[in-house]
Coordinates of N, CA, C and O in Angstrom, one line a residue:
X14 N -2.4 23.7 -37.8 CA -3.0 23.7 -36.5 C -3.1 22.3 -36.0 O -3.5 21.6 -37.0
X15 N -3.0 21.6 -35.2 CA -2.5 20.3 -34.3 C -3.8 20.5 -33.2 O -4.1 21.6 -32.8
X16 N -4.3 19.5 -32.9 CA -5.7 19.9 -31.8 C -4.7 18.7 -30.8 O -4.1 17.7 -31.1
X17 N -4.9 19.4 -29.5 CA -4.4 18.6 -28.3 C -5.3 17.8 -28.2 O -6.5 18.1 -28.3
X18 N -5.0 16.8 -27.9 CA -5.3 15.3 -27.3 C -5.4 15.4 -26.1 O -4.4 15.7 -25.4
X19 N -6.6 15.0 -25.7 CA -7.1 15.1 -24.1 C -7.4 13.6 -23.3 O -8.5 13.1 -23.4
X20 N -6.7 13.0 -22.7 CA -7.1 12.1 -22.2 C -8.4 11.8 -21.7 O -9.0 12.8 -21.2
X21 N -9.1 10.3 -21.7 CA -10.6 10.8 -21.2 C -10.7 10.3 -19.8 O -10.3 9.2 -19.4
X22 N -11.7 11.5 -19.0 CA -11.4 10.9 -18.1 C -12.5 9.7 -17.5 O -13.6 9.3 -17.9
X23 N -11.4 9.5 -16.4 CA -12.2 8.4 -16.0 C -13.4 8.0 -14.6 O -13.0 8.1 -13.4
X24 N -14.5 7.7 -14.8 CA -15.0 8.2 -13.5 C -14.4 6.9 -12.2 O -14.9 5.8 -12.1
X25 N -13.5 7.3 -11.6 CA -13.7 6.0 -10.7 C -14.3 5.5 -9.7 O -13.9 4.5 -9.1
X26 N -15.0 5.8 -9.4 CA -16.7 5.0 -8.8 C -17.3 3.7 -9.6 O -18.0 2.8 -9.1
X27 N -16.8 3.8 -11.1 CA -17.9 2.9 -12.1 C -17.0 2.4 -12.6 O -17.2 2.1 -13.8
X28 N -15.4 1.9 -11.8 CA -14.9 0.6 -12.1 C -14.9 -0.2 -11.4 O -15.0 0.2 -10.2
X29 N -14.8 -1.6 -11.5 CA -14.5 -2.5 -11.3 C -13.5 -2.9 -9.7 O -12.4 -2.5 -9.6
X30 N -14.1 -3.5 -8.8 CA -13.9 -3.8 -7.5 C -13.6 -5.0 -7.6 O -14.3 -5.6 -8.3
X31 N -12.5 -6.0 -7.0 CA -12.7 -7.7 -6.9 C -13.2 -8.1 -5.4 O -12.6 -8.2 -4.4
X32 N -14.5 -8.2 -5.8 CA -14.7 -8.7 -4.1 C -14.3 -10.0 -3.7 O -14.4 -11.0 -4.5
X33 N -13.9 -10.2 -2.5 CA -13.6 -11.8 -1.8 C -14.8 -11.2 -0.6 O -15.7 -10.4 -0.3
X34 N -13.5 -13.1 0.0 CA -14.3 -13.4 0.8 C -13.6 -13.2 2.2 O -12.4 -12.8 2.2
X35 N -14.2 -13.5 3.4 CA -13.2 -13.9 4.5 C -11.6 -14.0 4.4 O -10.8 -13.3 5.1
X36 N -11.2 -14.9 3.4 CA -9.8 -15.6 3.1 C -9.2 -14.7 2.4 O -8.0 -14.7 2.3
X37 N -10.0 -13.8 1.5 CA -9.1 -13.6 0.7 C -10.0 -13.5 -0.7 O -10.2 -12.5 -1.3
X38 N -10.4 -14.8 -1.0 CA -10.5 -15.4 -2.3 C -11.6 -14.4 -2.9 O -12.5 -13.8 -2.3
X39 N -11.3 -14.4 -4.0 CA -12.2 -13.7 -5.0 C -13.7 -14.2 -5.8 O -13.6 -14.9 -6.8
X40 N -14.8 -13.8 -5.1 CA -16.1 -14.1 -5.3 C -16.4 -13.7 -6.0 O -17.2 -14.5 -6.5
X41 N -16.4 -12.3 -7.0 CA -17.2 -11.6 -7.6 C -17.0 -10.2 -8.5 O -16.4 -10.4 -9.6
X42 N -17.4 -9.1 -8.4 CA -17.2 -7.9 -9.0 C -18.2 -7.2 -8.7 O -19.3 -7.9 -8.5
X43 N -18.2 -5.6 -8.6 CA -19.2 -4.8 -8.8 C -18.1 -3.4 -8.7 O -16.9 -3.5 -8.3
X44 N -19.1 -2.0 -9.3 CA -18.3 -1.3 -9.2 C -17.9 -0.3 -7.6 O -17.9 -0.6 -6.4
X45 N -17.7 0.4 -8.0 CA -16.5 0.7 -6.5 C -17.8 1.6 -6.3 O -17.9 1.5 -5.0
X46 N -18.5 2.2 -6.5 CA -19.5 2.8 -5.6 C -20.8 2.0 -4.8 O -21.5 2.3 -3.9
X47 N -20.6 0.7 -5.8 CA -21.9 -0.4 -5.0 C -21.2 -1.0 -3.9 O -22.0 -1.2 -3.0
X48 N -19.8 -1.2 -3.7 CA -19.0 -1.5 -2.9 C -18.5 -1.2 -1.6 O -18.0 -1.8 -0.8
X49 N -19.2 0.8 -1.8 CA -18.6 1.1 -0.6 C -20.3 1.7 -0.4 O -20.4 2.5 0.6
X50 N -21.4 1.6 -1.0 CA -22.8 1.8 -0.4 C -22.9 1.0 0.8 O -22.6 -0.2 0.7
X51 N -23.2 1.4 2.0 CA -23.7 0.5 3.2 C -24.9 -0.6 3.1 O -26.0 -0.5 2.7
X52 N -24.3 -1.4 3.6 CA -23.5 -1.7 4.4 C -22.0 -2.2 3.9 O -21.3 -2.8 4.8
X53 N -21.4 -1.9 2.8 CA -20.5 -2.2 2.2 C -20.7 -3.6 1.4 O -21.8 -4.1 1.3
X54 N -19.4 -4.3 0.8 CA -19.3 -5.4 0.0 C -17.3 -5.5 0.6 O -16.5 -4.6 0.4
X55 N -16.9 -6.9 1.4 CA -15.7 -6.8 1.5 C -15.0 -7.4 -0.6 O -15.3 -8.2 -1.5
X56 N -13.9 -6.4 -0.3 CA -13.5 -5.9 -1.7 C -11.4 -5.8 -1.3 O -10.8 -5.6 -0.2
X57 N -11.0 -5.9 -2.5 CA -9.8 -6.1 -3.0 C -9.1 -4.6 -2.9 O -9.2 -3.9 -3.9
X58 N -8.5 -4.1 -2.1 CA -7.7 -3.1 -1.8 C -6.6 -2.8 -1.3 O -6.3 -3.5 -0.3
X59 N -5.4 -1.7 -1.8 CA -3.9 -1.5 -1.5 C -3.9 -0.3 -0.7 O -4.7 0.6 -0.8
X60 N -2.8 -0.7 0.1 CA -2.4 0.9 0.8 C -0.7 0.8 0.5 O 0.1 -0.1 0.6
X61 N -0.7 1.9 0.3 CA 0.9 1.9 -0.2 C 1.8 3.2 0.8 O 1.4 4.4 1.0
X62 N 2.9 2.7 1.4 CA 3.5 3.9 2.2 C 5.1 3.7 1.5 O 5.7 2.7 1.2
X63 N 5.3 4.9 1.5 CA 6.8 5.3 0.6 C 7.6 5.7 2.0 O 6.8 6.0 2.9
X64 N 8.9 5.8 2.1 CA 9.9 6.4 2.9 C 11.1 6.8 2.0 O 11.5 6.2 1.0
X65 N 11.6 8.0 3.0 CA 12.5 8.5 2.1 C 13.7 7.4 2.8 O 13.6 6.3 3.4
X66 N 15.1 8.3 2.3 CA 16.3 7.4 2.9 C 16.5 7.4 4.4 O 17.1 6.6 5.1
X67 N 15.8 8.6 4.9 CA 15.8 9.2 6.4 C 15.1 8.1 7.4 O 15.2 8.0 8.7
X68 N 14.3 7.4 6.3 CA 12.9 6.5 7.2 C 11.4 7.4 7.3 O 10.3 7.0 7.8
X69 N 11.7 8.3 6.9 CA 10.4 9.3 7.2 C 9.6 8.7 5.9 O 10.0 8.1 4.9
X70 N 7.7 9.1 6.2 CA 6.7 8.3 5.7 C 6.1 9.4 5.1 O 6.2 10.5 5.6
X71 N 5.4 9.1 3.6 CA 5.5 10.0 2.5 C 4.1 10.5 2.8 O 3.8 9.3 2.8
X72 N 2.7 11.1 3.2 CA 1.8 10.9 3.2 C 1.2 12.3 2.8 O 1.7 13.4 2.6
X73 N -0.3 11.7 2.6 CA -0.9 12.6 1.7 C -2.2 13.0 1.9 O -3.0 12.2 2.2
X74 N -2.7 14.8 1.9 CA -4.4 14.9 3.1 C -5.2 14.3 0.7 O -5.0 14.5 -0.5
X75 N -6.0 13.8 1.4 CA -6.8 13.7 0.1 C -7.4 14.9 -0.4 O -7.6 15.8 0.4
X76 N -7.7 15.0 -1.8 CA -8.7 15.5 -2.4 C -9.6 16.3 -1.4 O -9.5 15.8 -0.3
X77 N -10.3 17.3 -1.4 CA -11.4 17.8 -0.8 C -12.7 16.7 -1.6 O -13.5 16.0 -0.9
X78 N -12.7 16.7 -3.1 CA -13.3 15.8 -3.9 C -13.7 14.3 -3.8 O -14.6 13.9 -4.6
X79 N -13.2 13.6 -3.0 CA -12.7 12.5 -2.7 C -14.7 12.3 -1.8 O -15.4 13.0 -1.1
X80 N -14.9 10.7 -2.7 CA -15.7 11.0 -2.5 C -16.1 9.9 -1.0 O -17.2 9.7 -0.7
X81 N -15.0 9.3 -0.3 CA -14.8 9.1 1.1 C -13.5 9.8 2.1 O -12.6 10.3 1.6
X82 N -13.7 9.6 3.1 CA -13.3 10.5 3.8 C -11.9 11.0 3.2 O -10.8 10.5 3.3
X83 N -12.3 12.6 2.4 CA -12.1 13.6 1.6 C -11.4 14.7 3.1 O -11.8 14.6 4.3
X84 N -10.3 15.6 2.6 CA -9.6 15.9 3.4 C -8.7 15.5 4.5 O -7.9 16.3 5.0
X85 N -8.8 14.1 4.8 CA -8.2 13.3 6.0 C -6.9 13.2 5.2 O -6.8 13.3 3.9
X86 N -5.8 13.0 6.5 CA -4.4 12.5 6.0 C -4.2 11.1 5.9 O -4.6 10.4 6.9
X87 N -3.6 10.5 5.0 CA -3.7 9.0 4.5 C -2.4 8.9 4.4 O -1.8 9.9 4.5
X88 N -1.7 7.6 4.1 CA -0.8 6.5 3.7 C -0.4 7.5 2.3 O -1.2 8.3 1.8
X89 N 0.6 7.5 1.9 CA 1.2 7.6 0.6 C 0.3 7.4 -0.5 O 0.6 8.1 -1.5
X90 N -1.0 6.5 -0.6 CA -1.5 6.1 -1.8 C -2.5 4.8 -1.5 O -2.2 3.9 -0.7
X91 N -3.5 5.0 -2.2 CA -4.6 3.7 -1.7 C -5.5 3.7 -2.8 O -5.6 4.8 -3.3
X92 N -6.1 2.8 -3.2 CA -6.8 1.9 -4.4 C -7.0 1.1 -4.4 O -6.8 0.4 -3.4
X93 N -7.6 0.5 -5.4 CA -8.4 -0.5 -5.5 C -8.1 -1.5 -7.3 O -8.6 -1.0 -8.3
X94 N -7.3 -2.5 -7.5 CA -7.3 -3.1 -8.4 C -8.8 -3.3 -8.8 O -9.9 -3.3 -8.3
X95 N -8.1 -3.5 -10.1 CA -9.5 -4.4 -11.0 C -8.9 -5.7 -11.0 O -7.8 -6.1 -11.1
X96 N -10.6 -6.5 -10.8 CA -10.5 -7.5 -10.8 C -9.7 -8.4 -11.8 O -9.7 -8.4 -13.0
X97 N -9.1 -9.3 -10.9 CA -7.8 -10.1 -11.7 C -6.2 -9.5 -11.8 O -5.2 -10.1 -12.0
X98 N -6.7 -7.9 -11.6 CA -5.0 -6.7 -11.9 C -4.4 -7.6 -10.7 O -4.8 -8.3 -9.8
X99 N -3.1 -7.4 -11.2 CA -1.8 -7.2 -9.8 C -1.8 -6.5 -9.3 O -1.5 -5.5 -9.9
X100 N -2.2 -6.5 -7.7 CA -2.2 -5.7 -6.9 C -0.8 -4.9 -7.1 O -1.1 -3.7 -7.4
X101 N 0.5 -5.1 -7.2 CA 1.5 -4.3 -7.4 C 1.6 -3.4 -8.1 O 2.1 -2.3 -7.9
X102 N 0.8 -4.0 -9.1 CA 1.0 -3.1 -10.8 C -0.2 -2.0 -10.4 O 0.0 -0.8 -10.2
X103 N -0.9 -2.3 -10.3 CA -1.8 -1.4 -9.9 C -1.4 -0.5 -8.9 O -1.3 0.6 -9.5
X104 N -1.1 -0.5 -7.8 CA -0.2 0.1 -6.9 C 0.5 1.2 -7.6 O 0.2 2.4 -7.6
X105 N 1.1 0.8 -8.2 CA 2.0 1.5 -8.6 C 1.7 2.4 -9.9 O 2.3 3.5 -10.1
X106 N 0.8 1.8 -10.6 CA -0.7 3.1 -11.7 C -0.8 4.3 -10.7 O -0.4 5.5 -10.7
X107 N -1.7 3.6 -9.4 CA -2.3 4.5 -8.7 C -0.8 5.9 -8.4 O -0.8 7.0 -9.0
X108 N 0.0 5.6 -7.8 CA 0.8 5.9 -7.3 C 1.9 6.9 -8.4 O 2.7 7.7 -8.0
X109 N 1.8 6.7 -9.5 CA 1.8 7.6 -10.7 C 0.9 8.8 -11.0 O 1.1 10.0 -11.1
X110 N -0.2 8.1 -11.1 CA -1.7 8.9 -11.5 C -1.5 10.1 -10.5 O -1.1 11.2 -10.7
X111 N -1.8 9.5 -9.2 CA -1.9 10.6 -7.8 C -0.7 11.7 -7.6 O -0.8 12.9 -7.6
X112 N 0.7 10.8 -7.4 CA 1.4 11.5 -7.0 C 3.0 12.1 -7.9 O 4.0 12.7 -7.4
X113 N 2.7 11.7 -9.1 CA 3.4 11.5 -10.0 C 5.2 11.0 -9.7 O 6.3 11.6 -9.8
X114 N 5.0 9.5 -9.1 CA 6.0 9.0 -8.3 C 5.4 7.7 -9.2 O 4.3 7.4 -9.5
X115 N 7.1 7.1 -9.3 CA 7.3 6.1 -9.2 C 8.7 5.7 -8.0 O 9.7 6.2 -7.6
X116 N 7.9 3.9 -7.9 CA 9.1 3.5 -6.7 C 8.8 1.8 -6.9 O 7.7 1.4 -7.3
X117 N 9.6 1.0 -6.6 CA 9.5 -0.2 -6.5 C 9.0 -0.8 -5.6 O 9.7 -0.5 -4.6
X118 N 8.1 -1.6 -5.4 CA 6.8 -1.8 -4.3 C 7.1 -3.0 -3.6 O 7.8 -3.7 -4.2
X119 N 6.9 -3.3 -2.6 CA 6.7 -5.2 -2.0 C 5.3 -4.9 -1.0 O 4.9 -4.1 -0.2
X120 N 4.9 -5.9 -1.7 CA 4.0 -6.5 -0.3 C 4.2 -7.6 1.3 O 4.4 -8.8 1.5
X121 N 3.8 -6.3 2.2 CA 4.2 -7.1 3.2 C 3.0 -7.5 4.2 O 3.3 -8.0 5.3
X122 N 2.0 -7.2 3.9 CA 1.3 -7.5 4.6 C -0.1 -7.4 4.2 O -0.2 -7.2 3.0
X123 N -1.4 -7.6 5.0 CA -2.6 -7.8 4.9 C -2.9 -6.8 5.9 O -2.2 -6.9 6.8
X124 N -4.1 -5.5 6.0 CA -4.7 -5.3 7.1 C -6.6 -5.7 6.5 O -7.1 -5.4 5.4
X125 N -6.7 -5.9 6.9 CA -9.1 -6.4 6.8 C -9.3 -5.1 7.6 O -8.7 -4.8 8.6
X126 N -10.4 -4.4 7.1 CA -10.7 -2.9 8.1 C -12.5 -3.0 7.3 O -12.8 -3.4 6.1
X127 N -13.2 -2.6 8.1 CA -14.5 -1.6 8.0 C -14.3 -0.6 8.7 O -13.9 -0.6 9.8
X128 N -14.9 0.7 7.8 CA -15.0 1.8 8.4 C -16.2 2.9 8.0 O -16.1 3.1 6.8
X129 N -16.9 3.4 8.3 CA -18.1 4.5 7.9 C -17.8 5.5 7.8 O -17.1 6.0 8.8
X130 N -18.1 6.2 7.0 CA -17.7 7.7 6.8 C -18.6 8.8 7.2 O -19.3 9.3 6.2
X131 N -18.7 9.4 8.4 CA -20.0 9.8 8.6 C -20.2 11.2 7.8 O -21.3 11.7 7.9
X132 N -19.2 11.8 6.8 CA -19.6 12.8 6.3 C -20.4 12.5 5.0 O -21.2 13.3 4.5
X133 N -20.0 11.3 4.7 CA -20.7 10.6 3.1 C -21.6 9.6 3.3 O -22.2 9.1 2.4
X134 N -21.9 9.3 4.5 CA -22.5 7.8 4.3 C -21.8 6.5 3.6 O -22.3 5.4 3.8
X135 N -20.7 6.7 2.8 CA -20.4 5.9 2.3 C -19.2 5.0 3.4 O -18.6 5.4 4.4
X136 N -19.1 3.8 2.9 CA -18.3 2.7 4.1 C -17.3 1.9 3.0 O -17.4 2.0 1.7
X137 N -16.4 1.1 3.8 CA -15.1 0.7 3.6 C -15.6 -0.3 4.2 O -16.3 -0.3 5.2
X138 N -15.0 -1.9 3.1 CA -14.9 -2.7 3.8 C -14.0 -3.8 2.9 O -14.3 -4.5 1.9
X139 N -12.9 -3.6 3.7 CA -11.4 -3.4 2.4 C -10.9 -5.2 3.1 O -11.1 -5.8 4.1
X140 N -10.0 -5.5 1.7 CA -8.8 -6.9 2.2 C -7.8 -6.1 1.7 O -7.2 -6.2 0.6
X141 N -7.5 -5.1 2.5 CA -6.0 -4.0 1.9 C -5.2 -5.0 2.1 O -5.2 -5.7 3.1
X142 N -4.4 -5.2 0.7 CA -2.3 -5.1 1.1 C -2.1 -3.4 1.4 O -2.5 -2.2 1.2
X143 N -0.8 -4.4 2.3 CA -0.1 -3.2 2.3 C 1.4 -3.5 1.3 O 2.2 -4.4 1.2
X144 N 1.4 -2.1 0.5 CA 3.0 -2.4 0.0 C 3.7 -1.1 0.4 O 3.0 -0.1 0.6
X145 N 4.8 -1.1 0.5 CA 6.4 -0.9 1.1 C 7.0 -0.3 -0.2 O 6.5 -0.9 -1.2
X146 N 7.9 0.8 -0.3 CA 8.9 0.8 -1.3 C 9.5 2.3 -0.6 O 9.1 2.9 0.4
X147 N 10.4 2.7 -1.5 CA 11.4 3.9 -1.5 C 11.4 5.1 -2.2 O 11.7 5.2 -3.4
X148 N 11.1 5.8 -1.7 CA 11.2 7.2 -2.9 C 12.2 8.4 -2.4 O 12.4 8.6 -1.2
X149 N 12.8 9.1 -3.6 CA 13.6 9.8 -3.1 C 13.2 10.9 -4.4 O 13.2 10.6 -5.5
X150 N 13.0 12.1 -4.1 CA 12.6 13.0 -4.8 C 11.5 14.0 -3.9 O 11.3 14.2 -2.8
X151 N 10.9 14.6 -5.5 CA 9.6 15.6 -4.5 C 8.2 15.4 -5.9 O 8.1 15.9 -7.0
X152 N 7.3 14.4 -4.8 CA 5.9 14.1 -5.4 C 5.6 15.3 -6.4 O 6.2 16.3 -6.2
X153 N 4.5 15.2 -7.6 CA 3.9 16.2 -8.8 C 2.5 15.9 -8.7 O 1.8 15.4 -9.6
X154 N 2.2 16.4 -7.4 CA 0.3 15.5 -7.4 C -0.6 16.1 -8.0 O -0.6 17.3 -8.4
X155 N -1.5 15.2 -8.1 CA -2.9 15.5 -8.9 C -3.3 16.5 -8.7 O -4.0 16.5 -9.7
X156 N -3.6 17.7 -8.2 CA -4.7 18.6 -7.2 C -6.4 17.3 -7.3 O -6.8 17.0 -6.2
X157 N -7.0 16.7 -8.3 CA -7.7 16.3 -8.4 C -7.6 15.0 -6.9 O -8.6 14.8 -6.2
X158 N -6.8 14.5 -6.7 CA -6.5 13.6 -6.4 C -5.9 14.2 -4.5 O -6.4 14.1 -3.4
X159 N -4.8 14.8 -4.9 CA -4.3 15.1 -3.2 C -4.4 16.5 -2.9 O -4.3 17.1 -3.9
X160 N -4.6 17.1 -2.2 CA -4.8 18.6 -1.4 C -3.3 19.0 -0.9 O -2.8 20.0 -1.3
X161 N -2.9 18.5 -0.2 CA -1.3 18.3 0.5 C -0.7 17.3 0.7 O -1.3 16.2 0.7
X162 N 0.6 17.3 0.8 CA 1.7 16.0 0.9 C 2.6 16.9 1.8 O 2.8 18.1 2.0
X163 N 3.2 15.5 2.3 CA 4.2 16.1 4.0 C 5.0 14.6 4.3 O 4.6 13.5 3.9
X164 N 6.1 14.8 4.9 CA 7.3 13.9 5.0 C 6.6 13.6 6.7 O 6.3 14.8 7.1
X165 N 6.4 12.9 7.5 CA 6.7 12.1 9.0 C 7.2 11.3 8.8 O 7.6 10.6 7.8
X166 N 7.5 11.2 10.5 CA 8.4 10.1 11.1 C 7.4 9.1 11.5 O 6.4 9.4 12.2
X167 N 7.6 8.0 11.1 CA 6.1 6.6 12.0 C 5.9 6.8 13.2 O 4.9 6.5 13.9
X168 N 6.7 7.3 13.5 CA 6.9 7.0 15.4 C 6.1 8.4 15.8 O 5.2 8.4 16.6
X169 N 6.7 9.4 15.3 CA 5.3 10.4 15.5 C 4.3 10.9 15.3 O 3.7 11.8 15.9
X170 N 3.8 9.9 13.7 CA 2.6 9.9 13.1 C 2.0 9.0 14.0 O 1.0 9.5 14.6
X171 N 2.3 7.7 14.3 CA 1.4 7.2 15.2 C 1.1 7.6 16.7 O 0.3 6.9 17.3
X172 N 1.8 8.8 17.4 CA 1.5 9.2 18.7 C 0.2 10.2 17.6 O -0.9 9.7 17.7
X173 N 0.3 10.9 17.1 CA -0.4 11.7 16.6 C -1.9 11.4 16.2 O -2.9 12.1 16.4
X174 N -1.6 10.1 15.7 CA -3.3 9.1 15.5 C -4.0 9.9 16.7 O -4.8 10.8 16.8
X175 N -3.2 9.1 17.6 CA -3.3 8.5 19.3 C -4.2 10.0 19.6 O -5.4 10.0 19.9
X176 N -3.5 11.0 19.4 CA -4.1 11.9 20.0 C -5.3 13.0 19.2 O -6.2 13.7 19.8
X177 N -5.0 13.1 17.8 CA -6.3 13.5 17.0 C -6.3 12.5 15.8 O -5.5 12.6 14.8
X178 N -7.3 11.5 16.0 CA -7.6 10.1 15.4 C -8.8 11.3 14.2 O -9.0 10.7 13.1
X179 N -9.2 12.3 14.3 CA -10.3 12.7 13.6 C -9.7 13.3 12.0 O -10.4 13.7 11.0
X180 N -8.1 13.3 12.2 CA -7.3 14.4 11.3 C -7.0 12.9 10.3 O -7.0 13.2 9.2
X181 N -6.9 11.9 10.5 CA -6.5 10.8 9.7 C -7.6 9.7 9.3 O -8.6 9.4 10.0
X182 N -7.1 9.0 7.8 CA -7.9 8.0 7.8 C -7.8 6.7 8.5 O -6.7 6.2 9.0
X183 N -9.3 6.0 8.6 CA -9.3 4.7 9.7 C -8.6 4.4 9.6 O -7.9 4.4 10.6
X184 N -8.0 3.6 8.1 CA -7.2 2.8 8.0 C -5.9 3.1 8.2 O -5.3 2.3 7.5
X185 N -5.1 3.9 8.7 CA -4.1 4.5 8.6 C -2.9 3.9 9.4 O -1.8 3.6 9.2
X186 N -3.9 3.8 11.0 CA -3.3 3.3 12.1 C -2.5 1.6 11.7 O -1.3 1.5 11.8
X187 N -3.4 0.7 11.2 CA -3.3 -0.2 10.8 C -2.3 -0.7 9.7 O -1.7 -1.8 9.5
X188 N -2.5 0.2 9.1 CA -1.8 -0.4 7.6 C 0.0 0.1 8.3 O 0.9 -0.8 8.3
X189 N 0.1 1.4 9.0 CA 1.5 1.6 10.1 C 1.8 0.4 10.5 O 2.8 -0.1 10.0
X190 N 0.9 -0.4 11.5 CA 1.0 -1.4 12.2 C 1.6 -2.8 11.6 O 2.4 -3.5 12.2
X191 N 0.8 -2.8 10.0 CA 0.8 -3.8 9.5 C 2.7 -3.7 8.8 O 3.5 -4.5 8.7
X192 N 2.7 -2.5 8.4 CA 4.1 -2.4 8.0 C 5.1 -2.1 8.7 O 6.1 -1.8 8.0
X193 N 5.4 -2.1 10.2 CA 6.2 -1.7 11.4 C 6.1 -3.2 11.6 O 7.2 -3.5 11.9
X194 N 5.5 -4.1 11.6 CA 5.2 -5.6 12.1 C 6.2 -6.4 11.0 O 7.1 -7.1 11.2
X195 N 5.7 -6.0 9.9 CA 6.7 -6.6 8.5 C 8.4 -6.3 8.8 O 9.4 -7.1 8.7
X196 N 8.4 -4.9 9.2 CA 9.7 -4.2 9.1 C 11.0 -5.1 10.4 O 12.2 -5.4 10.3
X197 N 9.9 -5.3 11.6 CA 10.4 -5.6 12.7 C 10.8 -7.4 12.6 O 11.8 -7.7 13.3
X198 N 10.4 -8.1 12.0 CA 10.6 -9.6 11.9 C 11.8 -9.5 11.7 O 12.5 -8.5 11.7
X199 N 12.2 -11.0 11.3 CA 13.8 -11.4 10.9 C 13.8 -11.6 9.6 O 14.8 -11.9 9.0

């Protein structure tokens, strides 16, 4: 008889956050629930959006579990390194864990967001990257982690914000913005 080996799990509220500052720079640590207690702590965070070959944006309604804004539709994937991690590498943990996807990442950008969550009380007060990459396949998600996954177009996920901002998270608009802004340069 062989006894299965259970991974243990992990609570993630009671890891490790890198908080900065204004710039950027990294001030400190605490864990990710002292972080997002209000009035928050600005803190070290990724938003990650996948497209297929079509250009369409990989996105995902969270967890009901989720212990901020739970149910909303989000970005492909969002976390929080530990202090000192590679945002990339990390990115890309998360982006395994959740959606059982891998894809090769870049960072293109910066979005800074505060946001309150009026169902939790809990707040955001994020120095998100955004990273970029490619997937071509069909996501194996968590149930713990995502509720549903769906293929859009940017162009009509962001009319969509526009008109029910209540179905998406805050940061969602932004981190689009921030990666349509990267996409559009020379």
């Amino acid at each position: 008889m062989t006894a299965e080996i259970v991974p243990p799990v992990t609570d993630r509220e009671a890891l490790l956050v890198e908080l900065v500052d204004e710039r950027g720079a990294r001030v400190g640590a605490l864990p990710v629930a002292q972080a997002h207690t209000a009035p928050g702590r600005l803190h070290r965070a990724f938003s990650v959006l996948l497209f297929d070959d079509d250009g369409r944006l990989l996105l995902q309604q969270r967890a009901g579990v989720k212990t901020r804004f739970p149910l909303l539709w989000s970005n492909t994937c969002c976390g929080h390194p530990l202090p000192g991690q590679d945002v990339t590498e990390a990115a890309a943990t998360r982006l395994a864990e959740e959606l059982g996807v891998t894809a090769e990442l870049r960072e293109v950008g910066i979005y800074r967001y505060q946001a309150a969550d009026p169902g939790t009380g809990l707040v955001e007060d994020e120095w998100d990257h955004v990273l970029v990459g490619r997937f071509r396949g069909v996501p194996r998600p968590d149930p713990d982690e995502v509720a549903d996954y769906t293929w859009r177009w940017a162009a009509e996920l962001a009319d969509a914000i526009t008109v029910d901002r209540a179905q998406y998270t805050p940061w969602l608009a932004g981190v689009l913005a921030v990666a349509a802004d990267a996409v559009s340069r020379p």
